[in-house]
Amino acid sequence: MAGVTTVMLAVLLANTIGAFANDPDMLQDVCVADPTSEDFFFTGISKPSQIANNILGSKVTGANVMDIPGLNTLGVSMARVDFAPYGLNPPHIHPRATEMIYILQGELYVGFITTNNKLVSKIVKAGEVFVFPRGLAHFQKNTSKYPTAVVAAFNSQLPGTQQFAAVLFTSKDPVPKDVLAQAFNIDEHEVEMIRAGLTQ
Ligand code: GLV
Ligand code: MN
């Protein structure tokens, strides 16, 4: 009986550790397709990226395993976000990572919402950092008339991003209008208007 209990406890412990882990730990130094290539180098976030003239006025440039194959199994990645004056990185989540941002220049109003529906927000300035816990909805808004930029660090080689507006209103197979109308307490015509505004 004691043996069974021990086994059950071991299984429980293993599962608990799994639940807290992010990307799996490394099994070897590097795990890339071609170990002789420049799989560990990337210039893609060295300069501000062109911000498309869209309603958001922000541009995220990833530096993750899709761009740097050498990140495979290492459990980290980065991104750079550039903001036009008053630009917004709209509410989104990263299912696989906590995010930490370092403000390169300018000033942002940033925040995340807890699972208790509490907004945790702050105005952050150049040289400061802010943390968005894994899986929680968050956003960043440039509150100034100057361009702003941040560098983001993630504890996943591929954090994944789901932007709420895009996920709900512009998915490839559309979420049925009646579902969205009921969820947001609006009518189906308003759903169409939101969709049109997001896909223009
Ligand atoms: C910022 O929140 C980002 O995900 O790059
Ligand atoms: Mn983010």
JSON list of N, CA and C and ligand atoms in Angstrom, two decimals, residues 89 92 94 99 138 140 154, ligand 2:
[
{"chain": "A", "resi": 89, "resn": "ASN", "atom": "N", "xyz": [-0.43, 48.50, -29.50]},
{"chain": "A", "resi": 89, "resn": "ASN", "atom": "CA", "xyz": [-0.29, 47.05, -29.65]},
{"chain": "A", "resi": 89, "resn": "ASN", "atom": "C", "xyz": [-1.52, 46.49, -28.92]},
{"chain": "A", "resi": 92, "resn": "HIS", "atom": "N", "xyz": [-3.85, 41.25, -26.38]},
{"chain": "A", "resi": 92, "resn": "HIS", "atom": "CA", "xyz": [-3.50, 39.92, -26.91]},
{"chain": "A", "resi": 92, "resn": "HIS", "atom": "C", "xyz": [-2.95, 39.07, -25.77]},
{"chain": "A", "resi": 94, "resn": "HIS", "atom": "N", "xyz": [-0.11, 35.60, -24.93]},
{"chain": "A", "resi": 94, "resn": "HIS", "atom": "CA", "xyz": [0.90, 34.63, -25.38]},
{"chain": "A", "resi": 94, "resn": "HIS", "atom": "C", "xyz": [0.65, 33.35, -24.60]},
{"chain": "A", "resi": 99, "resn": "GLU", "atom": "N", "xyz": [6.11, 37.59, -20.63]},
{"chain": "A", "resi": 99, "resn": "GLU", "atom": "CA", "xyz": [6.83, 38.58, -21.44]},
{"chain": "A", "resi": 99, "resn": "GLU", "atom": "C", "xyz": [7.36, 39.69, -20.54]},
{"chain": "A", "resi": 138, "resn": "HIS", "atom": "N", "xyz": [-2.96, 41.46, -22.41]},
{"chain": "A", "resi": 138, "resn": "HIS", "atom": "CA", "xyz": [-2.17, 42.68, -22.17]},
{"chain": "A", "resi": 138, "resn": "HIS", "atom": "C", "xyz": [-2.12, 43.55, -23.42]},
{"chain": "A", "resi": 140, "resn": "GLN", "atom": "N", "xyz": [-0.21, 47.57, -25.05]},
{"chain": "A", "resi": 140, "resn": "GLN", "atom": "CA", "xyz": [0.71, 48.70, -24.89]},
{"chain": "A", "resi": 140, "resn": "GLN", "atom": "C", "xyz": [0.24, 49.82, -25.79]},
{"chain": "A", "resi": 154, "resn": "PHE", "atom": "N", "xyz": [10.92, 36.77, -23.92]},
{"chain": "A", "resi": 154, "resn": "PHE", "atom": "CA", "xyz": [9.91, 35.72, -23.61]},
{"chain": "A", "resi": 154, "resn": "PHE", "atom": "C", "xyz": [10.61, 34.46, -23.12]},
{"chain": "B", "resi": 2, "resn": "MN", "atom": "MN", "xyz": [2.75, 40.65, -25.80]}
]
